Tab-separated table of C-alpha atoms in Angstrom:
chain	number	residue	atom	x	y	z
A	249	UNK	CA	1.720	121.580	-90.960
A	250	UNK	CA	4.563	120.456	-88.550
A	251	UNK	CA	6.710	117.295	-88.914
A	252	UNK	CA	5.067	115.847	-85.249
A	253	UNK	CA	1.607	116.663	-86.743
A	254	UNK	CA	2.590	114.803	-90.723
A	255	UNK	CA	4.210	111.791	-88.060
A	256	UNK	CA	0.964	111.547	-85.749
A	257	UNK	CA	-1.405	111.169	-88.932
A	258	UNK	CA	0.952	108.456	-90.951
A	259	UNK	CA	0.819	106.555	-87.254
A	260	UNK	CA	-2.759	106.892	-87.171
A	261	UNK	CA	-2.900	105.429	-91.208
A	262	UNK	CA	-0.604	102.499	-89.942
A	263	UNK	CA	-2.615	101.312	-86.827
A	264	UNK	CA	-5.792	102.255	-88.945
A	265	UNK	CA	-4.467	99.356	-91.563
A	266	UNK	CA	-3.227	97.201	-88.787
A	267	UNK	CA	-6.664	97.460	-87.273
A	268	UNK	CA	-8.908	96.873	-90.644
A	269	UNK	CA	-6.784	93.649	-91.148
A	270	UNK	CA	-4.576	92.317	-88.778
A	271	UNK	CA	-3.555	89.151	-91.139
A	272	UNK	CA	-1.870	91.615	-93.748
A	273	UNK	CA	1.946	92.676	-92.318
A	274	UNK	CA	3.129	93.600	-95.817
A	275	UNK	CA	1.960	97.088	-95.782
A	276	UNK	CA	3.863	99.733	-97.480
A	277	UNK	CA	4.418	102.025	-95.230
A	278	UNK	CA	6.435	105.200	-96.242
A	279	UNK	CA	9.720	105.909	-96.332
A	280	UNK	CA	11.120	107.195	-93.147
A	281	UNK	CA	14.627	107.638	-91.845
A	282	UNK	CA	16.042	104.830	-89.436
A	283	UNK	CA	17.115	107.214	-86.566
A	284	UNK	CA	13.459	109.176	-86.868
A	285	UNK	CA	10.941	108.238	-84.514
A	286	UNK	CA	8.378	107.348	-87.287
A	287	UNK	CA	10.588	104.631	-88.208
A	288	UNK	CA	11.324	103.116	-84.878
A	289	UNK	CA	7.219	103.634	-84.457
A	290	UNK	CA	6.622	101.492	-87.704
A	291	UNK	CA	9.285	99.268	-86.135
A	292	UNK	CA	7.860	98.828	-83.146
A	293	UNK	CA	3.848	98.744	-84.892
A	294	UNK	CA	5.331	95.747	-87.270
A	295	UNK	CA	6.775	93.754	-84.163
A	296	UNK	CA	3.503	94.333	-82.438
A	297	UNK	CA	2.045	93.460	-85.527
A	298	UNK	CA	3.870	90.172	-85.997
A	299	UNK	CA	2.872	89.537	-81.900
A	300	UNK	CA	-0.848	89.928	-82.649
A	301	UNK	CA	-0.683	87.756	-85.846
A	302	UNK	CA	1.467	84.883	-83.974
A	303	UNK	CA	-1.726	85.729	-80.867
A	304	UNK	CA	-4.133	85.492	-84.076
A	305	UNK	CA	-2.317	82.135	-84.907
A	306	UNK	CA	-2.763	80.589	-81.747
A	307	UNK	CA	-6.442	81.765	-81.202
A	308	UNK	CA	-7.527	79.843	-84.596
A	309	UNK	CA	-5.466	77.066	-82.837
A	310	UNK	CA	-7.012	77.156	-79.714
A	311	UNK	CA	-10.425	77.529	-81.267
A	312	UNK	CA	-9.532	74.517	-83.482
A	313	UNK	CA	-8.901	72.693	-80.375
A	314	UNK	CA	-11.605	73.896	-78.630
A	315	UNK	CA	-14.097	72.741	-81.202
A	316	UNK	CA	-12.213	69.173	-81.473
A	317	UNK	CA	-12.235	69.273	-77.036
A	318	UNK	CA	-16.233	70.513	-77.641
A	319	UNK	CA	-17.097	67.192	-80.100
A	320	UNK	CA	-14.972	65.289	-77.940
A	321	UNK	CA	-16.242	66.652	-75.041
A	322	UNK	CA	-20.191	66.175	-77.105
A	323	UNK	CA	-19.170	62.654	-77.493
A	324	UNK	CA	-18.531	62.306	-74.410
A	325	UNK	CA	-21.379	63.770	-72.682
A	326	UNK	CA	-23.626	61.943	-75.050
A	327	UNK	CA	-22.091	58.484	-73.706
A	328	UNK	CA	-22.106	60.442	-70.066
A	329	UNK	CA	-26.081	60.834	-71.201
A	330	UNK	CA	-26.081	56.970	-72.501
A	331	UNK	CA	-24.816	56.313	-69.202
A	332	UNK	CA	-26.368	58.500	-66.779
A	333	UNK	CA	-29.877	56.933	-68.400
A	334	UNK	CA	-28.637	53.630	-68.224
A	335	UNK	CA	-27.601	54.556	-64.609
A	336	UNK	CA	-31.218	56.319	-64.102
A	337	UNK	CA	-32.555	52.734	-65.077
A	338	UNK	CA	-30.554	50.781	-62.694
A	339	UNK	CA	-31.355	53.236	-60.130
A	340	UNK	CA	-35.482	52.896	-60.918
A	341	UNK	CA	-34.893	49.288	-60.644
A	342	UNK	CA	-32.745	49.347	-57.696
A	343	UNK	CA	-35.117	51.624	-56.201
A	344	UNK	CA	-38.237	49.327	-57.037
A	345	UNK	CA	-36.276	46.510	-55.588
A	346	UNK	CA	-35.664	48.514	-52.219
A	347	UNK	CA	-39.186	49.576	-52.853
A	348	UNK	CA	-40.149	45.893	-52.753
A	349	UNK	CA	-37.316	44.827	-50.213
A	350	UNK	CA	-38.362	47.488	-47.939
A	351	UNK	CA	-41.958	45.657	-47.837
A	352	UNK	CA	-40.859	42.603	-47.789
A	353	UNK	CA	-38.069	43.406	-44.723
A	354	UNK	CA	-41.405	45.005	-42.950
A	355	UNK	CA	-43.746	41.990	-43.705
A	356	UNK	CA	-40.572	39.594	-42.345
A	357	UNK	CA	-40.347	42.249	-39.855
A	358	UNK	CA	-44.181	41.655	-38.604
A	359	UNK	CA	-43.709	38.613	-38.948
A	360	UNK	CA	-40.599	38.067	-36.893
A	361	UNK	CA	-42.426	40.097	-34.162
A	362	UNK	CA	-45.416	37.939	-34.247
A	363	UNK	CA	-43.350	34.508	-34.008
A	364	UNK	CA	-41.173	36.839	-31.387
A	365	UNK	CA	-44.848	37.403	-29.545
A	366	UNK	CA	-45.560	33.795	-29.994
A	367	UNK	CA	-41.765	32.689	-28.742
A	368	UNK	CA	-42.301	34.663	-25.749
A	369	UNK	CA	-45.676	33.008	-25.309
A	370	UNK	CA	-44.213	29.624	-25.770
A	371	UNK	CA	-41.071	30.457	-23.688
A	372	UNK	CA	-43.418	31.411	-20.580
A	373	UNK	CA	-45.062	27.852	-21.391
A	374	UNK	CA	-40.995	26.399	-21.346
A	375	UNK	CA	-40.449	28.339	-18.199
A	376	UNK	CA	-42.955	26.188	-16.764
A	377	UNK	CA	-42.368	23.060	-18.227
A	378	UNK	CA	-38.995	23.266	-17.396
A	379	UNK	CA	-39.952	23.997	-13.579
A	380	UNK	CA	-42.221	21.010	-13.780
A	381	UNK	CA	-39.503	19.114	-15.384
A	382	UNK	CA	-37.029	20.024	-12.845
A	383	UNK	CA	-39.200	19.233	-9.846
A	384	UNK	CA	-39.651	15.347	-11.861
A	385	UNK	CA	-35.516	15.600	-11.831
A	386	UNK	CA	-35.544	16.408	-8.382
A	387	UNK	CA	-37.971	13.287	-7.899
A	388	UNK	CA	-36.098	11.641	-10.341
A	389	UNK	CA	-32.908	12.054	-8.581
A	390	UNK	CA	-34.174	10.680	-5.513
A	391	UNK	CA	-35.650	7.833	-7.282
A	392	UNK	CA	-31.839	7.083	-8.290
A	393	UNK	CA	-30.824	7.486	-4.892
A	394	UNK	CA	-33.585	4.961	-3.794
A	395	UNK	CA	-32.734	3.120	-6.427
A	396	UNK	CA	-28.883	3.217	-5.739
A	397	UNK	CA	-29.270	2.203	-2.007
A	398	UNK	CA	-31.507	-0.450	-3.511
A	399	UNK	CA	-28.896	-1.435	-5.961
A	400	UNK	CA	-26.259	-1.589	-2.836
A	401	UNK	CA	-28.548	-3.898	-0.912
A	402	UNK	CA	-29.041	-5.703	-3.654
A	403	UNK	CA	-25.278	-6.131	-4.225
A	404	UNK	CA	-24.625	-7.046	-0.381
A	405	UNK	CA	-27.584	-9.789	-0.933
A	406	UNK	CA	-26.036	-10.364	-3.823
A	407	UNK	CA	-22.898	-11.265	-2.581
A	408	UNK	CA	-24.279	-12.773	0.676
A	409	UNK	CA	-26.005	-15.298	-1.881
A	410	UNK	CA	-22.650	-15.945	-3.990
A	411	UNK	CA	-21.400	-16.365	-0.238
A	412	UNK	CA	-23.969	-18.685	0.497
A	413	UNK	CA	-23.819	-20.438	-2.778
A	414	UNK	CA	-20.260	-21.065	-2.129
A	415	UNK	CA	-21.081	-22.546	1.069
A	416	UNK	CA	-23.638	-24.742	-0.506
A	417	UNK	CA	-21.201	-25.773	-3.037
A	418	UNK	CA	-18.255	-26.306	-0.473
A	419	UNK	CA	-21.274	-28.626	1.236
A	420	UNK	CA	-22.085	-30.256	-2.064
A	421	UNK	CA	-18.010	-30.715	-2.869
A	422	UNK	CA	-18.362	-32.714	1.261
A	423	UNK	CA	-22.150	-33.789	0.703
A	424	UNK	CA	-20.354	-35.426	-2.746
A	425	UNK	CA	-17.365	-36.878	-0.228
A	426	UNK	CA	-19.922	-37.927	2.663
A	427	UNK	CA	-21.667	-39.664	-0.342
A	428	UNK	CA	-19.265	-41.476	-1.387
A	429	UNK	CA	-18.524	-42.208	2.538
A	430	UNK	CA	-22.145	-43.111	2.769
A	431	UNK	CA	-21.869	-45.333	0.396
A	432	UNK	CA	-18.377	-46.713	1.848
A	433	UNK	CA	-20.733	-46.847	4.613
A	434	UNK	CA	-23.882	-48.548	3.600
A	435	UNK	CA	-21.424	-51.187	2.019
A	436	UNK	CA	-19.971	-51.977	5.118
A	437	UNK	CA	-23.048	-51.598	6.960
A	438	UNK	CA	-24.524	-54.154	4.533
A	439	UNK	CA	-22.151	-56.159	5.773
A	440	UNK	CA	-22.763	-56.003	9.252
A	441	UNK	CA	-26.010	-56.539	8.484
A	442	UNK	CA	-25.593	-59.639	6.684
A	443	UNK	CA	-23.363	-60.618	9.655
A	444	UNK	CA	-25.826	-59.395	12.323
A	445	UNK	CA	-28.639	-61.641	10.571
A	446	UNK	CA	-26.525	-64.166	10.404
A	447	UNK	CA	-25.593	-63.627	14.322
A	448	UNK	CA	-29.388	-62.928	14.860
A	449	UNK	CA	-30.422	-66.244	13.018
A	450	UNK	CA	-27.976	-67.849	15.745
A	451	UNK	CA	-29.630	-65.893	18.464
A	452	UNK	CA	-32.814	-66.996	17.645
A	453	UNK	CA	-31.528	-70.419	17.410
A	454	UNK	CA	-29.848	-69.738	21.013
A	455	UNK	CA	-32.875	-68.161	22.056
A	456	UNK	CA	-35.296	-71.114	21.131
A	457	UNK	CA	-32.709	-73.515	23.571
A	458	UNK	CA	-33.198	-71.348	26.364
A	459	UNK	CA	-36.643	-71.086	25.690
A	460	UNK	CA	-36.775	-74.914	25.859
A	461	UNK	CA	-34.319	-75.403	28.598
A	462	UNK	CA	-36.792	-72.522	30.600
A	463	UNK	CA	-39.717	-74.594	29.768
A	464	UNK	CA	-37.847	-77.355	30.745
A	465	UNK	CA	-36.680	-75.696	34.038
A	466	UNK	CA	-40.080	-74.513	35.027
A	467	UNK	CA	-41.631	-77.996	34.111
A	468	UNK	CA	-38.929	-79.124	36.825
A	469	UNK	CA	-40.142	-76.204	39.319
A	470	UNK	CA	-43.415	-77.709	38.752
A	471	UNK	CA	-42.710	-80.583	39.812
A	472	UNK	CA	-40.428	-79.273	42.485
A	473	UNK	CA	-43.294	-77.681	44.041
A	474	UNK	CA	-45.795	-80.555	43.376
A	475	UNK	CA	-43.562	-82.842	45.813
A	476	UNK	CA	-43.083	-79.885	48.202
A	477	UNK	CA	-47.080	-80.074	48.526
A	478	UNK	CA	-46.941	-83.503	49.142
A	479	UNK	CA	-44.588	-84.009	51.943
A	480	UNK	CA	-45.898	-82.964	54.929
A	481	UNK	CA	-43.334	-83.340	57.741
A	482	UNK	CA	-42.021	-80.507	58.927
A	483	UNK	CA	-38.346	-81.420	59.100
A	484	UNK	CA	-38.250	-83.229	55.148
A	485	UNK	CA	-40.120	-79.984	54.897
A	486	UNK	CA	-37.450	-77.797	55.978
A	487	UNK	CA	-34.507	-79.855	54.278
A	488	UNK	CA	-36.609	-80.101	51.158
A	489	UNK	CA	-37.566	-76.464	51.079
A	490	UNK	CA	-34.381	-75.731	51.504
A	491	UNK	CA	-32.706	-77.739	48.775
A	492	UNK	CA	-36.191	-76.473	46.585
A	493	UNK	CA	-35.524	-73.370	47.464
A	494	UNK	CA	-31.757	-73.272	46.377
A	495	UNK	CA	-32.365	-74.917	43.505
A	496	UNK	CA	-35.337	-72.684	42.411
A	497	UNK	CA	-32.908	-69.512	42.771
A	498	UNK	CA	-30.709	-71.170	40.554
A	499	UNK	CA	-32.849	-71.961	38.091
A	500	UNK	CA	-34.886	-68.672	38.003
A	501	UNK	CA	-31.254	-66.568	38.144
A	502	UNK	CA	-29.905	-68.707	35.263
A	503	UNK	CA	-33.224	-67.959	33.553
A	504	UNK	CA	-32.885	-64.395	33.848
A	505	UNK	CA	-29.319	-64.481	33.055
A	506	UNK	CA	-30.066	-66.048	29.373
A	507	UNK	CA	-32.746	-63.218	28.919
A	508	UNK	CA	-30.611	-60.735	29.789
A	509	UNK	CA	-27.866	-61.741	27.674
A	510	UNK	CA	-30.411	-62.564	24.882
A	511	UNK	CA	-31.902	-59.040	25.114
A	512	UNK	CA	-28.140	-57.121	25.507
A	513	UNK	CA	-27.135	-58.762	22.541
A	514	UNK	CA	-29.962	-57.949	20.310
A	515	UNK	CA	-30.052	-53.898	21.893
A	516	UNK	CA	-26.569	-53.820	20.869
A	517	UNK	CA	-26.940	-55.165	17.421
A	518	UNK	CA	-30.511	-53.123	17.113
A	519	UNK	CA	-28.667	-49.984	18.704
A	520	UNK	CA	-26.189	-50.283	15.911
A	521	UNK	CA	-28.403	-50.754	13.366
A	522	UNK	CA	-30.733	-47.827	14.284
A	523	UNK	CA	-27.228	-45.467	14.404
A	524	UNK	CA	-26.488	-46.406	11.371
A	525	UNK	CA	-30.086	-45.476	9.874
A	526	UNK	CA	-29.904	-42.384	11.742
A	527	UNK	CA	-26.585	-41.553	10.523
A	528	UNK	CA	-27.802	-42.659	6.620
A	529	UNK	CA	-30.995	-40.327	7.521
A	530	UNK	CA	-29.158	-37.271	8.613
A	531	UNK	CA	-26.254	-37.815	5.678
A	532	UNK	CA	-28.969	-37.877	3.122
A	533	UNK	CA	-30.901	-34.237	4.686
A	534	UNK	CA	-27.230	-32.598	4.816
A	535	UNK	CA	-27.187	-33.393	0.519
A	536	UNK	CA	-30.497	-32.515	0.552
A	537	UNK	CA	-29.829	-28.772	2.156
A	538	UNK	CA	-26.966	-28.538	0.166
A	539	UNK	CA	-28.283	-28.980	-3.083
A	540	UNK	CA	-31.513	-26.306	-1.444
């Protein structure tokens, strides 16, 4: 056999040991010289060897912390699980609550619709209302205006009567003052009454002489005229009638003298007796409107 042929087959023994067992490097491979090519090969083959045990290394390592990552990972899936049911609950219950909110937003909805159906009912029955209570504003409002020109009247009365009652207190403030004149008044008027009784006492008195000096005067006319029956004669008829006649003018124009003096004495005192009664009368209905 050739030396390439004896080199092939001691290769083929080397990766045939590297293959059975890759964790066994300290193989005994045969003696080769260092510038041959089997050598570098078995060079080369232990390198590769040492690569696929440091690979080996880090595959057990990797698998080691895979299998920690897998009951880490088991760990947490199971509390994922714990979880995920506890999440499955809350969503059953939160689903039996929208379940039951779902109903109830549909029975609230019916019945928001049915108290909408009765609203619009009852707003059709405010609609009219509300035109029935505007046309009892609009009355209303003219009532106030009534009322206000009513109200303005009532003020211009109103002030016509504190006008008036002015006035009638003004009258009472002079009704007071003609009182008290009145009564000024009356005094003196008393008075002159006292003196006109007193004067009408002497007028009687004066008027009783005259009445006795008429008497006596027409008791002298009698008698007069009795002695003008008796004489005759026409001449001591004439002179006598003459004289008579004189004398009876006298007499009868003194007589009528007295009674007019008597009765312009007494109208002036009963004239200003009856002014002052009138004047009493009309002081007294001036307090009395006053005080009306």
């Amino acid at each position: 056999m050739s030396n390439s042929v004896r080199s092939r087959e001691k290769t083929k023994t080397i990766i045939r040991y590297v293959m059975q067992d890759a964790k066994d490097f300290t193989l005994q491979l045969p003696q080769f010289s260092k510038d041959s090519i089997e050598y570098k090969m078995c060079a080369k083959i232990t390198e590769l060897t040492q690569v696929i045990q440091l690979m080996h290394t880090r595959t057990e390592g990797n698998e080691h912390l895979l299998n920690l990552k897998e009951k880490e990972n088991r760990k947490i899936m199971e509390k994922l699980e714990k979880k995920i049911k506890s999440r499955d609950n809350i969503i059953k219950e939160l689903t039996d609550e929208l379940k039951k909110s779902d109903i109830e937003h549909r029975e609230a909805i019916n019945a928001l619709s049915n108290s909408l159906n009765i609203e619009k009912s009852s707003a059709e029955g405010i609609a009219r209302e509300r035109k029935k209570i505007s046309k009892q504003l609009l009355q209303t409002e003219r009532d106030l205006n009534l009322a206000k020109d009513d109200v303005c009247r009532a003020r211009i009365i109103i002030n016509e009567k504190d006008e008036i009652i002015k006035r009638f207190e003004l009258l009472h403030t002079g009704a007071k003052e003609h009182n008290e004149q009145l009564k000024k008044e009356i005094s003196v008027l008393r008075k002159e009454l006292s003196r006109s009784q007193t004067e009408a006492a002497g007028l009687r008195e004066d008027q009783t002489k005259l009445q006795s000096s008429f008497a006596a005067s027409e008791r002298r006319n009698n008698v007069l005229k009795g002695k003008l029956a008796q004489l005759q004669s026409p001449q001591s008829i004439r002179s006598h009638s003459a004289v008579l006649h004189a004398t009876h003018n006298n007499v009868t124009q003194s007589g009528r003298n007295t009674k007019a003096d008597l009765r312009s004495s007494q109208d002036e005192k009963l004239s200003m007796i009856v002014a002052g009664y009138e004047r009493k009368c009309l002081y007294r209905f001036f307090y009395i409107m006053a005080f009306y």
